[in-house]
XYZ file of C-alpha atoms in Angstrom:
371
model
C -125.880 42.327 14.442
C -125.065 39.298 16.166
C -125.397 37.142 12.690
C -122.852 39.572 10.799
C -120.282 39.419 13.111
C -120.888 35.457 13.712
C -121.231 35.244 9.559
C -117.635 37.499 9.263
C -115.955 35.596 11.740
C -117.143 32.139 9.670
C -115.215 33.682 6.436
C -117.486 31.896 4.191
C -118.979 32.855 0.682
C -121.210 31.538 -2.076
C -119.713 32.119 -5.780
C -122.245 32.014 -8.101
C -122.055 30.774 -11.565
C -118.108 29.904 -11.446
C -118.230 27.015 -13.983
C -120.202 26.537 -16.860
C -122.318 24.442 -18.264
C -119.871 23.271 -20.468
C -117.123 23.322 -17.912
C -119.397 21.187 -15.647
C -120.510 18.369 -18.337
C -117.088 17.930 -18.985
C -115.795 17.525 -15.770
C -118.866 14.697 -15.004
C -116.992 12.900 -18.597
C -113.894 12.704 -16.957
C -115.407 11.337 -13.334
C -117.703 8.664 -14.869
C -114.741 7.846 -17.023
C -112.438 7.484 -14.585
C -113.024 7.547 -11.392
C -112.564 4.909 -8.294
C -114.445 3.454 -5.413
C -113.629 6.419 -2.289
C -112.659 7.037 0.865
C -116.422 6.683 2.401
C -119.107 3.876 1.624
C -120.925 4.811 -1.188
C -118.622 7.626 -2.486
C -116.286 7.437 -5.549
C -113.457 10.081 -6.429
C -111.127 11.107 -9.230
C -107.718 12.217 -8.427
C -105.038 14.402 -10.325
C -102.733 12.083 -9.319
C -104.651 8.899 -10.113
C -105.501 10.170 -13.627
C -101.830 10.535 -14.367
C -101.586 6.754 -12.997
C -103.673 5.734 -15.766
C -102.229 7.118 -18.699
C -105.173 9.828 -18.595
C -102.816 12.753 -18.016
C -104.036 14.618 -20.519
C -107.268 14.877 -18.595
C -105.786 17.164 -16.348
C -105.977 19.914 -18.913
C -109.534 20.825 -18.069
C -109.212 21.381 -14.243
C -106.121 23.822 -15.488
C -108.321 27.047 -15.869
C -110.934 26.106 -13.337
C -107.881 25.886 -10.423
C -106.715 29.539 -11.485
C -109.996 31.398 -11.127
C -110.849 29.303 -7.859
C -107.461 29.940 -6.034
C -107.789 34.184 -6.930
C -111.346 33.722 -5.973
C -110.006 32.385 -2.511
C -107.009 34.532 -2.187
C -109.304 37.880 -3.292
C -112.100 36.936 -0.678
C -110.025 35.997 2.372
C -106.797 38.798 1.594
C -104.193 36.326 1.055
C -103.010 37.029 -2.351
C -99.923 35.354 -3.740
C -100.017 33.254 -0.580
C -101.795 30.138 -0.932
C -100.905 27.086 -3.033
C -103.152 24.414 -3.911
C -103.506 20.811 -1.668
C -105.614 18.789 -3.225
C -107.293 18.796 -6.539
C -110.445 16.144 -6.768
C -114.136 15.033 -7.808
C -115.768 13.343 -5.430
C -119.215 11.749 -5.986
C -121.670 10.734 -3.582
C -124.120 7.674 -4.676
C -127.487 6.537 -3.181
C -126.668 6.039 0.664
C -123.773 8.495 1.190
C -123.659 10.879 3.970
C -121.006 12.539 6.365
C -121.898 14.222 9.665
C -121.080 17.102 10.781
C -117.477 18.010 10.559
C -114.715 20.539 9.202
C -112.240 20.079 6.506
C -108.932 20.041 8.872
C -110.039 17.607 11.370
C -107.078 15.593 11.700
C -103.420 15.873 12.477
C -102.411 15.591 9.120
C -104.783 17.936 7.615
C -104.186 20.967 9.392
C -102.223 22.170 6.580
C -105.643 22.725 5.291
C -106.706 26.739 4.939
C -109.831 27.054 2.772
C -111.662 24.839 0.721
C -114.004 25.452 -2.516
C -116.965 26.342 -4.021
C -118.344 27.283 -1.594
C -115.562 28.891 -0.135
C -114.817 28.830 3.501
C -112.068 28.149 6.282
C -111.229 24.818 6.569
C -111.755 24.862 10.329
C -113.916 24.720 13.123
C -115.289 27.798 12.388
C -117.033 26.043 9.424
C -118.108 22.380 10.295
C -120.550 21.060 7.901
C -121.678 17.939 6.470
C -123.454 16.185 3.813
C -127.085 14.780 3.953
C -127.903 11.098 2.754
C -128.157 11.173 -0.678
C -131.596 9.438 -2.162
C -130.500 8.923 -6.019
C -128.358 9.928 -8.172
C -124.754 10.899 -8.026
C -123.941 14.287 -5.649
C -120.795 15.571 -8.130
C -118.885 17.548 -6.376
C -115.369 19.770 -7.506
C -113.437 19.945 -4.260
C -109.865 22.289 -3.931
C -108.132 22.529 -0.454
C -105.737 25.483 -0.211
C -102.916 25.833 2.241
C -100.444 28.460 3.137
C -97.972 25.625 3.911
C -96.093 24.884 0.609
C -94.629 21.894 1.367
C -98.129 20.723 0.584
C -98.352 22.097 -2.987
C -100.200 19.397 -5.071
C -98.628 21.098 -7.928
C -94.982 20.716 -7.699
C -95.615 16.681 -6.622
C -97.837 16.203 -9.913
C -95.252 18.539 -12.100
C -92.478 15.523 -10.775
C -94.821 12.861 -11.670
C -95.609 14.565 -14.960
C -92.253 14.927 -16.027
C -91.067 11.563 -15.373
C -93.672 9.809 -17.512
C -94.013 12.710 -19.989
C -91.095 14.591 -20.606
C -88.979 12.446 -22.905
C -92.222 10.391 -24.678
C -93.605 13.157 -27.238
C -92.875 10.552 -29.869
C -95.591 8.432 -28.168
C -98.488 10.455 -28.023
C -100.349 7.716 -29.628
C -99.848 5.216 -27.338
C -99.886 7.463 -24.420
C -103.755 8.343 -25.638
C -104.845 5.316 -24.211
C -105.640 4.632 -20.835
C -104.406 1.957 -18.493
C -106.692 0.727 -15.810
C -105.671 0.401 -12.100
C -105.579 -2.415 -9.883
C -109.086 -4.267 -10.289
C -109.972 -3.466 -5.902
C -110.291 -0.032 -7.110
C -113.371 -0.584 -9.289
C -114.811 -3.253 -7.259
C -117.723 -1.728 -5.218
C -119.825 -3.378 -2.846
C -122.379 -1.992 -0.427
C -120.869 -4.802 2.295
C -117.612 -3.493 3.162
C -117.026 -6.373 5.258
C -117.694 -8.756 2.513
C -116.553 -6.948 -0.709
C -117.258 -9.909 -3.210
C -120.228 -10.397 -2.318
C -123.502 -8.327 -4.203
C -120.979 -6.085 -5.735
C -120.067 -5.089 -9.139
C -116.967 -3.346 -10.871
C -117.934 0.238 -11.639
C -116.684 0.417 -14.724
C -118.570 -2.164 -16.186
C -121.905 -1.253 -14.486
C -121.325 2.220 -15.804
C -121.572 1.093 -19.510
C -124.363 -1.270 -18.685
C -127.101 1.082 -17.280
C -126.621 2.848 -20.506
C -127.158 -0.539 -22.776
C -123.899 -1.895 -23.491
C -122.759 -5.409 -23.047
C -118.997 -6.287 -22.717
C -117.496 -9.135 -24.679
C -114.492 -11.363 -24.863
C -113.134 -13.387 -26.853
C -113.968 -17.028 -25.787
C -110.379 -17.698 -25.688
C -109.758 -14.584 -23.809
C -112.086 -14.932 -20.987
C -111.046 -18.367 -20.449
C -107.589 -17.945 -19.906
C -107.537 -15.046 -17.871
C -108.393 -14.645 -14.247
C -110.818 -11.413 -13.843
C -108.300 -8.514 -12.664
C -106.224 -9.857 -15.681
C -109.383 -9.192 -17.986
C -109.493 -5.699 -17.560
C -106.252 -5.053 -19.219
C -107.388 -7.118 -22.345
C -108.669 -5.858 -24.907
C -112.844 -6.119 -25.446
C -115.786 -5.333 -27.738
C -119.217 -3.657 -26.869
C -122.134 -5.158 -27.454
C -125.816 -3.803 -27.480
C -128.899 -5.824 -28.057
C -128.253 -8.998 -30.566
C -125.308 -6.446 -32.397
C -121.637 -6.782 -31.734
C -119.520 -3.570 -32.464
C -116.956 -5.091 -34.877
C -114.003 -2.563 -33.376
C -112.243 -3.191 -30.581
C -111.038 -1.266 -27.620
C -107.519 -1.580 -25.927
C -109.161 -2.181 -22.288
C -112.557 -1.742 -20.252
C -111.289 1.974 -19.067
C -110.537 2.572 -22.911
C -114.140 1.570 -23.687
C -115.618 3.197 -21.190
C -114.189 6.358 -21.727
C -115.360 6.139 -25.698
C -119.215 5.331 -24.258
C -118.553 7.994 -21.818
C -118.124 10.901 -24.335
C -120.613 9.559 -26.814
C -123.733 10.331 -24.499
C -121.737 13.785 -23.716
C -121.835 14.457 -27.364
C -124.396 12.511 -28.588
C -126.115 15.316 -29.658
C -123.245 16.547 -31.912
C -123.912 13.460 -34.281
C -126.067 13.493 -37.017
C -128.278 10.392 -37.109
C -127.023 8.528 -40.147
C -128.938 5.770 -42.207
C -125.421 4.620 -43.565
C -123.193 1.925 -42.401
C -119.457 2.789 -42.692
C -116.821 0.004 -42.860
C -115.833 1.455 -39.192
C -119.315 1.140 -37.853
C -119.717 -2.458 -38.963
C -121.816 -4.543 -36.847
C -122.169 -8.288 -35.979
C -124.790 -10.150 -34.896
C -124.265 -12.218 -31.500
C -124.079 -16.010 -31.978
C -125.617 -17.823 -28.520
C -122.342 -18.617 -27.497
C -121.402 -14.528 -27.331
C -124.261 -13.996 -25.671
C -123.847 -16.893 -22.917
C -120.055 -15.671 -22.724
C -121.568 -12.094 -22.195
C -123.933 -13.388 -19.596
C -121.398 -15.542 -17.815
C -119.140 -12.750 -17.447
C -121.472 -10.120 -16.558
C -122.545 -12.263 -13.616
C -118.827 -12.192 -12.110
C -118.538 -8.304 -12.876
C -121.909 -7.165 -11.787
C -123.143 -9.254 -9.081
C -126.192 -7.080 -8.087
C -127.567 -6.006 -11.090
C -130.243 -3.688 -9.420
C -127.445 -2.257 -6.890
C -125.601 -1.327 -10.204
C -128.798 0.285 -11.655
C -129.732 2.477 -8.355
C -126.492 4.029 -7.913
C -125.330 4.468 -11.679
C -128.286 5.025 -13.779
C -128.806 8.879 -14.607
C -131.987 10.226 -12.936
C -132.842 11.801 -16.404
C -132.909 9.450 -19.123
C -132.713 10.660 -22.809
C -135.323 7.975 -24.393
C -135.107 9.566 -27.383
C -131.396 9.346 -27.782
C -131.780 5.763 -26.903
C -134.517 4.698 -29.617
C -132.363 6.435 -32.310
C -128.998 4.476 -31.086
C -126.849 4.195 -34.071
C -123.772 2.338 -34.462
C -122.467 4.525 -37.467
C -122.960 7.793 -35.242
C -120.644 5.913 -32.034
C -118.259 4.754 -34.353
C -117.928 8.687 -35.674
C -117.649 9.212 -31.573
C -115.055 7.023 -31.446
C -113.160 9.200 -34.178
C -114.003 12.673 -32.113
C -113.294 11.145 -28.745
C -109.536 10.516 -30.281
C -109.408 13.921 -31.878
C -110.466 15.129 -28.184
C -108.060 13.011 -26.170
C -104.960 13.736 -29.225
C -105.467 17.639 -28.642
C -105.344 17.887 -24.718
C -102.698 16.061 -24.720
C -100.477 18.220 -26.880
C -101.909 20.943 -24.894
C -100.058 19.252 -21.945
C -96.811 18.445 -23.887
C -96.685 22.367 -24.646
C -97.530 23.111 -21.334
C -95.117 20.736 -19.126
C -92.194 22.696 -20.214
C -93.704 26.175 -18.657
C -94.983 24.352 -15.393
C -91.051 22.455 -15.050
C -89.289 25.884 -15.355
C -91.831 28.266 -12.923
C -92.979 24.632 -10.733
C -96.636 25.641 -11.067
C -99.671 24.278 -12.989
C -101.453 27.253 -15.447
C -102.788 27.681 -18.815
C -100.293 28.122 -21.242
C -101.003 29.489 -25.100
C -100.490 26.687 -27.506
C -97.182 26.509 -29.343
C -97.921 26.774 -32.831
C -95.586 24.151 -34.224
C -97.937 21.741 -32.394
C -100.675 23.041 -34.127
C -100.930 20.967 -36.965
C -98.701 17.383 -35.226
């Protein structure tokens, strides 16, 4: 008797099966594509806000649906319907070394706006401190929502301004709005030695794409001119093996979402025997491959650091004996039909969440159908 009435008075419950497997691989696309070094050593996180900050609005799409049937999950279990409005929106992994003690979720000043959090789903007080055990390998993904009764603190009405100010009056740029725009180059830059940050650390982004085989190139003129926070912005090539991918990407975040999406759907593309004009590869001269080198020594200091926090724990060996450069330049294609029709999901949608101030899913217009 004494565990109910301790268990009611924690308010806590376990939802089972509230995303899908679909819903979940897609949300680990978007965090691997775009996420930052954290808050905590060893932690990185993607932000609503910080996705908008990098031209990745669009991105925002999927969490749209996923926020609805969390908040009525929170606002059914604890009998606050119509009363809650959402804080903070995030995905927070937790690398190789990562822990927190124990602790609850408004345990500052400034977070005691902070009601419940999610999945599981609990009060954001003392009457739930937890915490979160070292983690050995891998990446612990994790979906966090914070709810609050206090509106001033609604997440959605401070994105909806930040929306509509780069959005609203730029539908004729979808295009170039497609592409994203990396952030300052401290907020890839990880480093197990906070005290000494340049030292036997690597940028995230670039380690990312080379645990799954790809090199990063520059042009020699490029890479000389340019300092490396500069470099990020310019536009690159991949590389894999002794072959250079002819096409080029806009930035390292543009190429790393591409790579990203391919080993999400890599399954989706036939294995093809037949070179395309767009799949055309070079072969690496030794001066590439020293300028490769060279660079890769700058970005990713501690190669085996990189490899122990970002390789997957499950590798797919046979996806990576049948790598074919025809099948990721038809990625490339399907990653921009991806990226082209959540974004004119969020054009239709900005409209709706400008008039009632509130993010939800919205029925495509039709006369975007076919634009």
């Amino acid at each position: 008797m004494a565990t109910a009435e301790t268990e009611s008075e924690r308010r806590r419950v376990i939802v089972r099966n509230m995303l899908s497997k679909e819903e979940c691989e897609e949300l680990e696309l978007i965090h691997k594509s775009c996420s930052t070094v954290g808050y905590r050593p060893n932690v990185f996180s993607t932000t609503l806000s910080h996705l908008i900050a990098t031209n990745s609005s669009h991105f925002i799409v999927p969490f749209v649906p996923i926020r609805e049937r969390l908040k009525e999950k929170v606002e059914e279990f604890f009998g606050c319907e119509f009363e809650l409005v959402i804080e903070f929106t995030g995905l927070i992994s937790w690398a190789r070394g990562a822990s927190i003690g124990w602790h609850c979720d408004d345990n500052r000043p400034y977070l005691k706006q902070r009601h419940f959090t999610d999945v599981a789903m609990y009060t954001a007080d003392s009457r739930n401190v937890h915490s979160v055990d070292e983690v050995t390998h891998g990446e612990r993904l994790t979906l966090t929502l914070w709810f609050s009764r206090d509106s001033s603190h609604d997440e959605d009405a401070k994105l909806i301004s930040i929306l509509s100010q780069k959005l609203l009056h730029r539908s004729d740029k979808v295009p170039q709005l497609c592409l994203p725009l990396p952030a300052s180059s401290n907020m890839y830059w990880f480093s197990p030695n906070q005290a000494s940050p340049d030292e036997l650390g690597c940028n995230i982004c670039w380690a990312r794409m080379n645990v799954l085989g790809y090199d990063i190139y520059y042009s020699q003129n490029t890479s000389s001119a340019l300092d490396c926070s500069e470099l990020l912005l310019e536009p690159l090539q991949l590389a894999r093996g002794d072959n250079l991918f002819h096409q080029p990407f806009a930035n390292i975040l543009h190429a790393l979402q591409v790579v990203q999406f391919f080993h999400w759907k890599a399954s989706e593309f036939p294995t093809s025997k037949f070179e395309t004009e767009a799949s055309k590869v070079l072969h690496l001269s030794q001066s590439q491959k020293e300028n490769i080198s060279n660079l890769k020594s700058v970005f990713v200091k501690n190669n085996q650091l990189a490899e122990t926090v970002f390789r997957p724990v499950i590798i797919n060996e046979k996806e990576q004996q049948s790598f074919s450069w025809a099948n990721f330049s038809a990625a490339v294609t399907a990653w921009e039909d991806y990226i082209r029709k959540l974004h004119k999901q969020l054009l239709n949608s900005l409209p709706h969440w400008r008039t009632h101030q509130s993010i939800f899913s919205c029925p495509l217009d039709e006369s975007l159908e076919g634009t």
